[in-house]
Amino acid sequence: MAARKGYGQFCPVAKAAEIFAERWTPLVLRELIVGSQRFNELRRGLPLMSSALLSQRLKELEYAGIVEHRSGARKNAEYHLTEAGQELRPIIEALGFWGARWMRSRLTNEDYDPSLLMWDIRRNLDVQRLPEGQRTVIEINLHGAEPAVRRWWLVVDAGEVDLCMKDPGYEVSLRLSAELRAMVDVWTGRQSMDAAMRAGKLTFEGSRTLASSFRKCLKLSPFARAAS
Amino acid sequence: MAARKGYGQFCPVAKAAEIFAERWTPLVLRELIVGSQRFNELRRGLPLMSSALLSQRLKELEYAGIVEHRSGARKNAEYHLTEAGQELRPIIEALGFWGARWMRSRLTNEDYDPSLLMWDIRRNLDVQRLPEGQRTVIEINLHGAEPAVRRWWLVVDAGEVDLCMKDPGYEVSLRLSAELRAMVDVWTGRQSMDAAMRAGKLTFEGSRTLASSFRKCLKLSPFARAAS
DNA sequence: CGGGATCCGTAAAGATACTG
DNA sequence: CAGTATCTTTACGGATCCCG
């Protein structure tokens, strides 16, 4: 009779770990913290997590009082953090800074997921700083990525950003080619974009001023400031 | 091909969670943080963890650069936190405060482990404040605990504290009887000792001044200050 | 006795398919 | 879109044993 759940300890660390330190749970919380609310929105940020397990974890978090499941009239159910859940934010952040500082060297090939990188970039693009009143199309080529996830297009129009994996057909305003590793290193703050360019791992093609704007509006990962 | 380890994400939260959010790992870290160094010392704080799994986790932590295994000449092998491990302390602490604040209501019967309680009390007894130059024996009865772990003796002599589960045969200086639940509530700061005494859940027998000294030298759990 | 290793049954996670 | 259902693989719990 394996008593799988529970550590049998009244220690608050144990009680917190029972819910927090389950597989995938910190990543589910991270997604909720950055603002994902719909089931499939959460899935996008957790591509290797099975939907069955995501569903199960969300129920566990709901039962633990960390997540609320507001089920709208139709299928517009949304997941939100409760106050208890919000208070986990500093812990997730601390874990991220610790990971950036100490686990960076433990990245494996499988960790360099181009889709997650592009999704992060899309989310953190400060579109206000790009030319207004016109469509801007940025093509991004990630060398070293699988063919199916190598070419991406960011279409910025009327303050909206669209991320495409297929050529949207518009004229490309700026073309960015980069080693996948180098692009992730830039995004995570391990390497400056200047350094990547000097090393020939990252190049722009197109308008110089647009390239400059793009560089300014590309915010880095929230954990980029961690010491390397 | 189940890629069981690794979330396939470069996000620092994911890389940290890969090692931190494994079953038992936060509790192993807690033990190391409070100062346990020997294998069996760790085991005492993790009674429900199998020794095989503890051994495995310690190796994983060592491989991850979080724990050092200093193997002395003989069998005096010791486990220590590295700098990376020390930097997890604030995260463990934050998790403990969060757990004390939000998970207190989720304690189950199995969580009230008398041995862990007594071990905590033993460790946090400020013996300086007890009478010097004489032996002080405090018998503790925990009502509601299993017979085998109901009666305990704290023997304080020459600044050393000994915790016994068998009557050491010395004259008892002070006798404390308490509901196990109430004693845990006091230890975790959920309830003051005064309140527990008023509720009749905790009583002293013996010298009034010694009872008073004992109450002063009993420090509470590090997480006791968390709001309830 | 400290510090494990080994083996086996169960429970949790992954893969894939399917549904309202 | 938002999940279930089912089957397989892996990890965990428990007991036992080993070795200096």
GROMACS .gro file of C-alpha atoms (C1' of nucleotides) in nm:
model
  496
    1MET     CA    1   0.000   0.000   0.000
    2ALA     CA    2   0.206   0.285  -0.123
    3ALA     CA    3   0.088   0.610   0.038
    4ARG     CA    4   0.192   0.814  -0.260
    5LYS     CA    5   0.056   1.150  -0.164
    6GLY     CA    6   0.176   1.344   0.132
    7TYR     CA    7   0.504   1.345   0.314
    8GLY     CA    8   0.353   1.280   0.657
    9GLN     CA    9   0.501   1.596   0.802
   10PHE     CA   10   0.338   1.902   0.956
   11CYS     CA   11   0.634   2.115   0.850
   12PRO     CA   12   0.504   2.397   0.628
   13VAL     CA   13   0.780   2.328   0.377
   14ALA     CA   14   0.647   1.974   0.341
   15LYS     CA   15   0.286   2.086   0.307
   16ALA     CA   16   0.384   2.343   0.044
   17ALA     CA   17   0.603   2.094  -0.141
   18GLU     CA   18   0.318   1.844  -0.158
   19ILE     CA   19   0.144   2.070  -0.405
   20PHE     CA   20   0.424   2.288  -0.540
   21ALA     CA   21   0.694   2.031  -0.606
   22GLU     CA   22   0.494   1.797  -0.825
   23ARG     CA   23   0.609   1.736  -1.177
   24TRP     CA   24   0.509   2.022  -1.414
   25THR     CA   25   0.335   2.222  -1.144
   26PRO     CA   26   0.589   2.507  -1.122
   27LEU     CA   27   0.565   2.546  -1.497
   28VAL     CA   28   0.186   2.553  -1.490
   29LEU     CA   29   0.210   2.824  -1.225
   30ARG     CA   30   0.460   3.015  -1.437
   31GLU     CA   31   0.218   3.012  -1.728
   32LEU     CA   32  -0.066   3.136  -1.510
   33ILE     CA   33   0.159   3.406  -1.369
   34VAL     CA   34   0.256   3.540  -1.710
   35GLY     CA   35  -0.109   3.561  -1.793
   36SER     CA   36  -0.227   3.246  -1.967
   37GLN     CA   37  -0.590   3.178  -1.884
   38ARG     CA   38  -0.734   2.934  -2.137
   39PHE     CA   39  -0.658   2.565  -2.139
   40ASN     CA   40  -0.501   2.564  -2.482
   41GLU     CA   41  -0.313   2.881  -2.406
   42LEU     CA   42  -0.153   2.700  -2.115
   43ARG     CA   43  -0.078   2.406  -2.341
   44ARG     CA   44   0.108   2.628  -2.584
   45GLY     CA   45   0.355   2.715  -2.311
   46LEU     CA   46   0.384   2.350  -2.202
   47PRO     CA   47   0.418   2.160  -2.529
   48LEU     CA   48   0.558   1.842  -2.376
   49MET     CA   49   0.295   1.815  -2.107
   50SER     CA   50   0.005   1.587  -2.193
   51SER     CA   51  -0.336   1.747  -2.183
   52ALA     CA   52  -0.451   1.477  -1.943
   53LEU     CA   53  -0.186   1.574  -1.694
   54LEU     CA   54  -0.247   1.946  -1.738
   55SER     CA   55  -0.614   1.887  -1.668
   56GLN     CA   56  -0.530   1.685  -1.361
   57ARG     CA   57  -0.286   1.943  -1.228
   58LEU     CA   58  -0.533   2.225  -1.275
   59LYS     CA   59  -0.788   2.032  -1.074
   60GLU     CA   60  -0.535   1.967  -0.801
   61LEU     CA   61  -0.443   2.334  -0.793
   62GLU     CA   62  -0.808   2.428  -0.780
   63TYR     CA   63  -0.870   2.187  -0.496
   64ALA     CA   64  -0.570   2.333  -0.314
   65GLY     CA   65  -0.714   2.683  -0.345
   66ILE     CA   66  -0.445   2.810  -0.579
   67VAL     CA   67  -0.642   2.828  -0.901
   68GLU     CA   68  -0.999   2.930  -0.975
   69HIS     CA   69  -1.182   2.781  -1.270
   70ARG     CA   70  -1.434   3.035  -1.387
   71SER     CA   71  -1.649   2.847  -1.628
   72GLY     CA   72  -1.833   3.096  -1.844
   73ALA     CA   73  -2.168   3.022  -1.999
   74ARG     CA   74  -2.019   2.849  -2.299
   75LYS     CA   75  -1.679   2.707  -2.355
   76ASN     CA   76  -1.498   3.020  -2.244
   77ALA     CA   77  -1.373   2.868  -1.923
   78GLU     CA   78  -1.080   3.053  -1.774
   79TYR     CA   79  -0.820   2.969  -1.513
   80HIS     CA   80  -0.707   3.234  -1.269
   81LEU     CA   81  -0.475   3.242  -0.973
   82THR     CA   82  -0.636   3.301  -0.636
   83GLU     CA   83  -0.468   3.516  -0.374
   84ALA     CA   84  -0.281   3.209  -0.249
   85GLY     CA   85  -0.167   3.149  -0.606
   86GLN     CA   86  -0.056   3.507  -0.657
   87GLU     CA   87   0.162   3.474  -0.351
   88LEU     CA   88   0.357   3.198  -0.522
   89ARG     CA   89   0.481   3.447  -0.779
   90PRO     CA   90   0.789   3.555  -0.582
   91ILE     CA   91   0.880   3.190  -0.532
   92ILE     CA   92   0.853   3.113  -0.903
   93GLU     CA   93   1.059   3.423  -0.975
   94ALA     CA   94   1.323   3.331  -0.721
   95LEU     CA   95   1.339   2.983  -0.872
   96GLY     CA   96   1.386   3.141  -1.214
   97PHE     CA   97   1.670   3.364  -1.103
   98TRP     CA   98   1.834   3.074  -0.926
   99GLY     CA   99   1.797   2.862  -1.238
  100ALA     CA  100   1.938   3.135  -1.457
  101ARG     CA  101   2.236   3.166  -1.228
  102TRP     CA  102   2.313   2.802  -1.159
  103MET     CA  103   2.143   2.577  -1.414
  104ARG     CA  104   2.228   2.763  -1.732
  105SER     CA  105   2.514   2.528  -1.804
  106ARG     CA  106   2.282   2.231  -1.785
  107LEU     CA  107   2.078   2.317  -2.091
  108THR     CA  108   2.047   2.021  -2.327
  109ASN     CA  109   1.978   2.018  -2.696
  110GLU     CA  110   1.613   1.940  -2.631
  111ASP     CA  111   1.578   2.254  -2.421
  112TYR     CA  112   1.632   2.480  -2.720
  113ASP     CA  113   1.275   2.484  -2.838
  114PRO     CA  114   1.230   2.737  -3.120
  115SER     CA  115   0.854   2.758  -3.071
  116LEU     CA  116   0.888   2.858  -2.709
  117LEU     CA  117   1.154   3.112  -2.802
  118MET     CA  118   0.939   3.270  -3.069
  119TRP     CA  119   0.636   3.270  -2.844
  120ASP     CA  120   0.835   3.446  -2.574
  121ILE     CA  121   0.964   3.701  -2.823
  122ARG     CA  122   0.617   3.763  -2.957
  123ARG     CA  123   0.481   3.819  -2.610
  124ASN     CA  124   0.755   4.056  -2.507
  125LEU     CA  125   0.772   4.269  -2.818
  126ASP     CA  126   0.720   4.633  -2.733
  127VAL     CA  127   0.526   4.718  -3.047
  128GLN     CA  128   0.486   5.083  -2.951
  129ARG     CA  129   0.839   5.141  -3.065
  130LEU     CA  130   0.792   5.009  -3.417
  131PRO     CA  131   0.679   5.230  -3.707
  132GLU     CA  132   0.309   5.313  -3.680
  133GLY     CA  133   0.051   5.331  -3.952
  134GLN     CA  134   0.214   5.065  -4.165
  135ARG     CA  135   0.261   4.692  -4.160
  136THR     CA  136   0.600   4.565  -4.050
  137VAL     CA  137   0.697   4.209  -4.138
  138ILE     CA  138   1.002   4.055  -3.975
  139GLU     CA  139   1.125   3.721  -4.097
  140ILE     CA  140   1.333   3.520  -3.856
  141ASN     CA  141   1.551   3.227  -3.954
  142LEU     CA  142   1.680   3.005  -3.679
  143HIS     CA  143   1.977   2.801  -3.796
  144GLY     CA  144   2.013   2.474  -3.620
  145ALA     CA  145   1.639   2.433  -3.568
  146GLU     CA  146   1.437   2.157  -3.731
  147PRO     CA  147   1.316   2.260  -4.077
  148ALA     CA  148   0.953   2.273  -3.964
  149VAL     CA  149   1.029   2.535  -3.699
  150ARG     CA  150   1.314   2.720  -3.867
  151ARG     CA  151   1.138   3.009  -4.039
  152TRP     CA  152   0.905   3.247  -3.860
  153TRP     CA  153   0.730   3.571  -3.944
  154LEU     CA  154   0.633   3.843  -3.703
  155VAL     CA  155   0.363   4.058  -3.857
  156VAL     CA  156   0.312   4.385  -3.670
  157ASP     CA  157   0.013   4.589  -3.779
  158ALA     CA  158  -0.197   4.846  -3.595
  159GLY     CA  159  -0.029   4.760  -3.267
  160GLU     CA  160  -0.108   4.390  -3.303
  161VAL     CA  161   0.159   4.122  -3.333
  162ASP     CA  162   0.098   3.804  -3.523
  163LEU     CA  163   0.339   3.512  -3.521
  164CYS     CA  164   0.330   3.292  -3.829
  165MET     CA  165   0.508   2.974  -3.925
  166LYS     CA  166   0.401   3.013  -4.286
  167ASP     CA  167   0.498   3.292  -4.518
  168PRO     CA  168   0.211   3.539  -4.478
  169GLY     CA  169   0.286   3.663  -4.827
  170TYR     CA  170   0.357   4.022  -4.728
  171GLU     CA  171   0.674   4.197  -4.823
  172VAL     CA  172   0.942   4.135  -4.564
  173SER     CA  173   1.064   4.456  -4.398
  174LEU     CA  174   1.348   4.301  -4.202
  175ARG     CA  175   1.516   3.965  -4.207
  176LEU     CA  176   1.691   3.823  -3.901
  177SER     CA  177   1.910   3.515  -3.926
  178ALA     CA  178   2.055   3.361  -3.614
  179GLU     CA  179   2.191   3.046  -3.467
  180LEU     CA  180   1.914   2.905  -3.249
  181ARG     CA  181   2.155   2.873  -2.957
  182ALA     CA  182   2.277   3.227  -2.999
  183MET     CA  183   1.925   3.363  -3.018
  184VAL     CA  184   1.831   3.184  -2.697
  185ASP     CA  185   2.150   3.311  -2.534
  186VAL     CA  186   2.054   3.665  -2.632
  187TRP     CA  187   1.698   3.620  -2.511
  188THR     CA  188   1.810   3.483  -2.176
  189GLY     CA  189   2.070   3.754  -2.130
  190ARG     CA  190   2.365   3.522  -2.147
  191GLN     CA  191   2.506   3.711  -2.441
  192SER     CA  192   2.442   4.059  -2.575
  193MET     CA  193   2.306   4.098  -2.924
  194ASP     CA  194   2.617   4.295  -3.014
  195ALA     CA  195   2.836   4.007  -2.911
  196ALA     CA  196   2.626   3.761  -3.109
  197MET     CA  197   2.651   3.984  -3.414
  198ARG     CA  198   3.024   4.027  -3.377
  199ALA     CA  199   3.057   3.651  -3.350
  200GLY     CA  200   2.864   3.621  -3.676
  201LYS     CA  201   2.588   3.422  -3.509
  202LEU     CA  202   2.321   3.682  -3.575
  203THR     CA  203   2.271   3.906  -3.874
  204PHE     CA  204   2.010   4.151  -3.998
  205GLU     CA  205   1.911   4.212  -4.359
  206GLY     CA  206   1.711   4.519  -4.452
  207SER     CA  207   1.664   4.871  -4.331
  208ARG     CA  208   1.926   4.972  -4.080
  209THR     CA  209   1.688   5.194  -3.889
  210LEU     CA  210   1.425   4.920  -3.871
  211ALA     CA  211   1.685   4.677  -3.741
  212SER     CA  212   1.773   4.932  -3.478
  213SER     CA  213   1.406   4.977  -3.382
  214PHE     CA  214   1.356   4.605  -3.361
  215ARG     CA  215   1.651   4.569  -3.129
  216LYS     CA  216   1.507   4.837  -2.905
  217CYS     CA  217   1.160   4.688  -2.888
  218LEU     CA  218   1.280   4.336  -2.818
  219LYS     CA  219   1.264   4.308  -2.441
  220LEU     CA  220   1.465   4.027  -2.291
  221SER     CA  221   1.354   3.743  -2.067
  222PRO     CA  222   1.248   3.851  -1.718
  223PHE     CA  223   1.541   3.648  -1.587
  224ALA     CA  224   1.800   3.798  -1.820
  225ARG     CA  225   1.941   4.020  -1.550
  226ALA     CA  226   2.061   3.722  -1.345
  227ALA     CA  227   2.438   3.703  -1.318
  228SER     CA  228   2.593   3.453  -1.551
  229MET     CA  229   1.046   0.678  -2.569
  230ALA     CA  230   0.937   0.867  -2.266
  231ALA     CA  231   1.180   1.150  -2.205
  232ARG     CA  232   1.107   1.141  -1.836
  233LYS     CA  233   1.358   1.388  -1.720
  234GLY     CA  234   1.356   1.741  -1.842
  235TYR     CA  235   1.078   1.966  -1.954
  236GLY     CA  236   1.236   2.054  -2.288
  237GLN     CA  237   1.241   2.424  -2.206
  238PHE     CA  238   1.527   2.671  -2.180
  239CYS     CA  239   1.325   2.879  -1.934
  240PRO     CA  240   1.522   2.908  -1.609
  241VAL     CA  241   1.213   2.821  -1.409
  242ALA     CA  242   1.192   2.493  -1.598
  243LYS     CA  243   1.561   2.415  -1.552
  244ALA     CA  244   1.537   2.489  -1.181
  245ALA     CA  245   1.218   2.288  -1.144
  246GLU     CA  246   1.380   1.987  -1.309
  247ILE     CA  247   1.592   1.943  -1.002
  248PHE     CA  248   1.403   2.132  -0.733
  249ALA     CA  249   1.051   2.008  -0.795
  250GLU     CA  250   1.118   1.636  -0.771
  251ARG     CA  251   0.944   1.436  -0.504
  252TRP     CA  252   1.116   1.474  -0.163
  253THR     CA  253   1.385   1.707  -0.292
  254PRO     CA  254   1.264   2.024  -0.115
  255LEU     CA  255   1.255   1.830   0.210
  256VAL     CA  256   1.605   1.694   0.158
  257LEU     CA  257   1.720   2.051   0.101
  258ARG     CA  258   1.538   2.166   0.413
  259GLU     CA  259   1.723   1.904   0.616
  260LEU     CA  260   2.056   2.009   0.474
  261ILE     CA  261   1.972   2.373   0.541
  262VAL     CA  262   1.893   2.312   0.906
  263GLY     CA  263   2.225   2.139   0.939
  264SER     CA  264   2.191   1.765   0.887
  265GLN     CA  265   2.505   1.624   0.735
  266ARG     CA  266   2.509   1.248   0.784
  267PHE     CA  267   2.300   1.007   0.581
  268ASN     CA  268   2.114   0.871   0.881
  269GLU     CA  269   2.074   1.218   1.024
  270LEU     CA  270   1.893   1.312   0.706
  271ARG     CA  271   1.684   0.999   0.732
  272ARG     CA  272   1.565   1.092   1.079
  273GLY     CA  273   1.410   1.407   0.940
  274LEU     CA  274   1.257   1.216   0.647
  275PRO     CA  275   1.111   0.905   0.808
  276LEU     CA  276   0.880   0.813   0.521
  277MET     CA  277   1.146   0.846   0.254
  278SER     CA  278   1.311   0.521   0.157
  279SER     CA  279   1.684   0.511   0.198
  280ALA     CA  280   1.720   0.408  -0.163
  281LEU     CA  281   1.545   0.721  -0.277
  282LEU     CA  282   1.739   0.943  -0.040
  283SER     CA  283   2.059   0.798  -0.173
  284GLN     CA  284   1.943   0.861  -0.529
  285ARG     CA  285   1.834   1.218  -0.459
  286LEU     CA  286   2.162   1.300  -0.292
  287LYS     CA  287   2.346   1.177  -0.598
  288GLU     CA  288   2.125   1.383  -0.825
  289LEU     CA  289   2.182   1.689  -0.611
  290GLU     CA  290   2.554   1.624  -0.614
  291TYR     CA  291   2.552   1.588  -0.991
  292ALA     CA  292   2.356   1.912  -1.016
  293GLY     CA  293   2.621   2.092  -0.813
  294ILE     CA  294   2.395   2.156  -0.516
  295VAL     CA  295   2.543   1.911  -0.269
  296GLU     CA  296   2.898   1.806  -0.197
  297HIS     CA  297   2.974   1.460  -0.066
  298ARG     CA  298   3.286   1.486   0.142
  299SER     CA  299   3.387   1.133   0.204
  300GLY     CA  300   3.623   1.129   0.497
  301ALA     CA  301   3.890   0.868   0.536
  302ARG     CA  302   3.659   0.632   0.716
  303LYS     CA  303   3.285   0.617   0.724
  304ASN     CA  304   3.242   0.977   0.826
  305ALA     CA  305   3.103   1.083   0.493
  306GLU     CA  306   2.920   1.413   0.512
  307TYR     CA  307   2.682   1.595   0.286
  308HIS     CA  308   2.709   1.972   0.253
  309LEU     CA  309   2.538   2.235   0.047
  310THR     CA  310   2.750   2.408  -0.214
  311GLU     CA  311   2.713   2.777  -0.283
  312ALA     CA  312   2.441   2.698  -0.534
  313GLY     CA  313   2.269   2.495  -0.265
  314GLN     CA  314   2.297   2.769  -0.005
  315GLU     CA  315   2.125   3.003  -0.246
  316LEU     CA  316   1.818   2.779  -0.238
  317ARG     CA  317   1.767   2.862   0.128
  318PRO     CA  318   1.552   3.171   0.068
  319ILE     CA  319   1.336   2.969  -0.169
  320ILE     CA  320   1.282   2.692   0.085
  321GLU     CA  321   1.205   2.954   0.346
  322ALA     CA  322   0.960   3.134   0.121
  323LEU     CA  323   0.793   2.802   0.049
  324GLY     CA  324   0.767   2.738   0.422
  325PHE     CA  325   0.608   3.074   0.493
  326TRP     CA  326   0.369   3.028   0.207
  327GLY     CA  327   0.281   2.681   0.334
  328ALA     CA  328   0.230   2.808   0.687
  329ARG     CA  329  -0.002   3.077   0.556
  330TRP     CA  330  -0.202   2.881   0.302
  331MET     CA  331  -0.167   2.507   0.360
  332ARG     CA  332  -0.212   2.493   0.736
  333SER     CA  333  -0.574   2.391   0.697
  334ARG     CA  334  -0.475   2.097   0.483
  335LEU     CA  335  -0.290   1.907   0.753
  336THR     CA  336  -0.406   1.546   0.771
  337ASN     CA  337  -0.390   1.306   1.063
  338GLU     CA  338  -0.080   1.147   0.918
  339ASP     CA  339   0.101   1.481   0.922
  340TYR     CA  340   0.100   1.495   1.301
  341ASP     CA  341   0.416   1.295   1.353
  342PRO     CA  342   0.520   1.299   1.720
  343SER     CA  343   0.877   1.198   1.642
  344LEU     CA  344   0.928   1.491   1.409
  345LEU     CA  345   0.774   1.725   1.663
  346MET     CA  346   1.000   1.603   1.942
  347TRP     CA  347   1.302   1.615   1.720
  348ASP     CA  348   1.221   1.973   1.626
  349ILE     CA  349   1.175   2.066   1.989
  350ARG     CA  350   1.499   1.901   2.086
  351ARG     CA  351   1.686   2.086   1.818
  352ASN     CA  352   1.540   2.424   1.905
  353LEU     CA  353   1.571   2.409   2.280
  354ASP     CA  354   1.771   2.701   2.409
  355VAL     CA  355   1.942   2.509   2.686
  356GLN     CA  356   2.132   2.814   2.809
  357ARG     CA  357   1.817   2.926   2.981
  358LEU     CA  358   1.768   2.612   3.187
  359PRO     CA  359   1.921   2.562   3.532
  360GLU     CA  360   2.293   2.498   3.506
  361GLY     CA  361   2.502   2.257   3.706
  362GLN     CA  362   2.226   2.007   3.751
  363ARG     CA  363   2.038   1.757   3.544
  364THR     CA  364   1.692   1.857   3.426
  365VAL     CA  365   1.456   1.586   3.309
  366ILE     CA  366   1.137   1.684   3.129
  367GLU     CA  367   0.881   1.417   3.057
  368ILE     CA  368   0.642   1.489   2.774
  369ASN     CA  369   0.317   1.302   2.718
  370LEU     CA  370   0.145   1.347   2.385
  371HIS     CA  371  -0.219   1.246   2.404
  372GLY     CA  372  -0.359   1.122   2.079
  373ALA     CA  373  -0.024   0.980   1.966
  374GLU     CA  374   0.035   0.610   1.913
  375PRO     CA  375   0.142   0.439   2.238
  376ALA     CA  376   0.493   0.374   2.106
  377VAL     CA  377   0.557   0.745   2.048
  378ARG     CA  378   0.348   0.893   2.326
  379ARG     CA  379   0.599   0.939   2.608
  380TRP     CA  380   0.927   1.124   2.568
  381TRP     CA  381   1.202   1.246   2.795
  382LEU     CA  382   1.427   1.543   2.741
  383VAL     CA  383   1.738   1.508   2.953
  384VAL     CA  384   1.934   1.831   2.977
  385ASP     CA  385   2.272   1.802   3.142
  386ALA     CA  386   2.584   2.011   3.109
  387GLY     CA  387   2.440   2.201   2.817
  388GLU     CA  388   2.363   1.881   2.627
  389VAL     CA  389   2.012   1.772   2.535
  390ASP     CA  390   1.920   1.408   2.503
  391LEU     CA  391   1.587   1.291   2.367
  392CYS     CA  392   1.472   0.952   2.492
  393MET     CA  393   1.177   0.733   2.412
  394LYS     CA  394   1.245   0.514   2.714
  395ASP     CA  395   1.237   0.624   3.073
  396PRO     CA  396   1.600   0.715   3.143
  397GLY     CA  397   1.536   0.637   3.509
  398TYR     CA  398   1.624   0.982   3.640
  399GLU     CA  399   1.390   1.178   3.858
  400VAL     CA  400   1.153   1.383   3.647
  401SER     CA  401   1.184   1.757   3.709
  402LEU     CA  402   0.890   1.866   3.499
  403ARG     CA  403   0.604   1.683   3.336
  404LEU     CA  404   0.427   1.821   3.030
  405SER     CA  405   0.103   1.667   2.905
  406ALA     CA  406  -0.052   1.788   2.585
  407GLU     CA  407  -0.280   1.695   2.302
  408LEU     CA  408  -0.056   1.611   2.008
  409ARG     CA  409  -0.254   1.846   1.785
  410ALA     CA  410  -0.234   2.127   2.036
  411MET     CA  411   0.139   2.081   2.083
  412VAL     CA  412   0.194   2.096   1.707
  413ASP     CA  413  -0.027   2.403   1.689
  414VAL     CA  414   0.185   2.568   1.956
  415TRP     CA  415   0.509   2.469   1.786
  416THR     CA  416   0.393   2.602   1.449
  417GLY     CA  417   0.264   2.925   1.601
  418ARG     CA  418  -0.097   2.859   1.521
  419GLN     CA  419  -0.185   2.884   1.885
  420SER     CA  420  -0.010   3.036   2.183
  421MET     CA  421   0.088   2.814   2.472
  422ASP     CA  422  -0.130   3.024   2.699
  423ALA     CA  423  -0.430   2.958   2.481
  424ALA     CA  424  -0.357   2.586   2.473
  425MET     CA  425  -0.329   2.583   2.854
  426ARG     CA  426  -0.649   2.778   2.896
  427ALA     CA  427  -0.824   2.532   2.666
  428GLY     CA  428  -0.698   2.252   2.888
  429LYS     CA  429  -0.504   2.098   2.603
  430LEU     CA  430  -0.167   2.146   2.768
  431THR     CA  431  -0.070   2.120   3.132
  432PHE     CA  432   0.251   2.125   3.336
  433GLU     CA  433   0.320   1.927   3.650
  434GLY     CA  434   0.610   2.018   3.873
  435SER     CA  435   0.804   2.327   3.968
  436ARG     CA  436   0.634   2.642   3.854
  437THR     CA  437   0.963   2.820   3.796
  438LEU     CA  438   1.099   2.533   3.590
  439ALA     CA  439   0.782   2.530   3.380
  440SER     CA  440   0.833   2.898   3.321
  441SER     CA  441   1.198   2.845   3.222
  442PHE     CA  442   1.102   2.567   2.986
  443ARG     CA  443   0.847   2.787   2.817
  444LYS     CA  444   1.109   3.054   2.768
  445CYS     CA  445   1.370   2.822   2.627
  446LEU     CA  446   1.131   2.653   2.384
  447LYS     CA  447   1.181   2.840   2.063
  448LEU     CA  448   0.905   2.801   1.807
  449SER     CA  449   0.925   2.680   1.451
  450PRO     CA  450   1.107   2.916   1.213
  451PHE     CA  451   0.776   2.953   1.031
  452ALA     CA  452   0.569   3.029   1.339
  453ARG     CA  453   0.556   3.399   1.263
  454ALA     CA  454   0.359   3.345   0.943
  455ALA     CA  455   0.012   3.491   0.957
  456SER     CA  456  -0.258   3.238   1.022
  457DC     C1'  457   2.555   0.065   1.319
  458DG     C1'  458   2.615   0.377   0.920
  459DG     C1'  459   2.549   0.377   0.437
  460DG     C1'  460   2.392   0.202   0.118
  461DA     C1'  461   2.226  -0.176  -0.306
  462DT     C1'  462   1.864  -0.497  -0.491
  463DC     C1'  463   1.425  -0.671  -0.612
  464DC     C1'  464   0.932  -0.647  -0.672
  465DG     C1'  465   0.453  -0.466  -0.678
  466DT     C1'  466   0.194  -0.034  -0.722
  467DA     C1'  467   0.104   0.434  -0.861
  468DA     C1'  468   0.199   0.821  -1.156
  469DA     C1'  469   0.334   1.009  -1.600
  470DG     C1'  470   0.374   0.965  -2.125
  471DA     C1'  471   0.163   0.843  -2.595
  472DT     C1'  472  -0.212   0.815  -2.862
  473DA     C1'  473  -0.677   0.823  -2.973
  474DC     C1'  474  -1.118   0.993  -2.925
  475DT     C1'  475  -1.541   1.295  -2.789
  476DG     C1'  476  -1.910   1.674  -2.680
  477DC     C1'  477  -1.178   2.438  -2.792
  478DA     C1'  478  -1.141   2.176  -2.391
  479DG     C1'  479  -1.082   1.820  -2.233
  480DT     C1'  480  -1.141   1.203  -2.154
  481DA     C1'  481  -1.013   0.730  -2.222
  482DT     C1'  482  -0.693   0.382  -2.266
  483DC     C1'  483  -0.262   0.163  -2.274
  484DT     C1'  484   0.234   0.155  -2.182
  485DT     C1'  485   0.647   0.300  -1.946
  486DT     C1'  486   0.877   0.479  -1.560
  487DA     C1'  487   0.936   0.608  -1.079
  488DC     C1'  488   0.834   0.529  -0.614
  489DG     C1'  489   0.748   0.259  -0.164
  490DG     C1'  490   0.866  -0.139   0.109
  491DA     C1'  491   1.122  -0.516   0.228
  492DT     C1'  492   1.531  -0.745   0.238
  493DC     C1'  493   2.007  -0.795   0.211
  494DC     C1'  494   2.496  -0.657   0.207
  495DC     C1'  495   2.950  -0.482   0.359
  496DG     C1'  496   3.312  -0.248   0.630
   0.00000   0.00000   0.00000
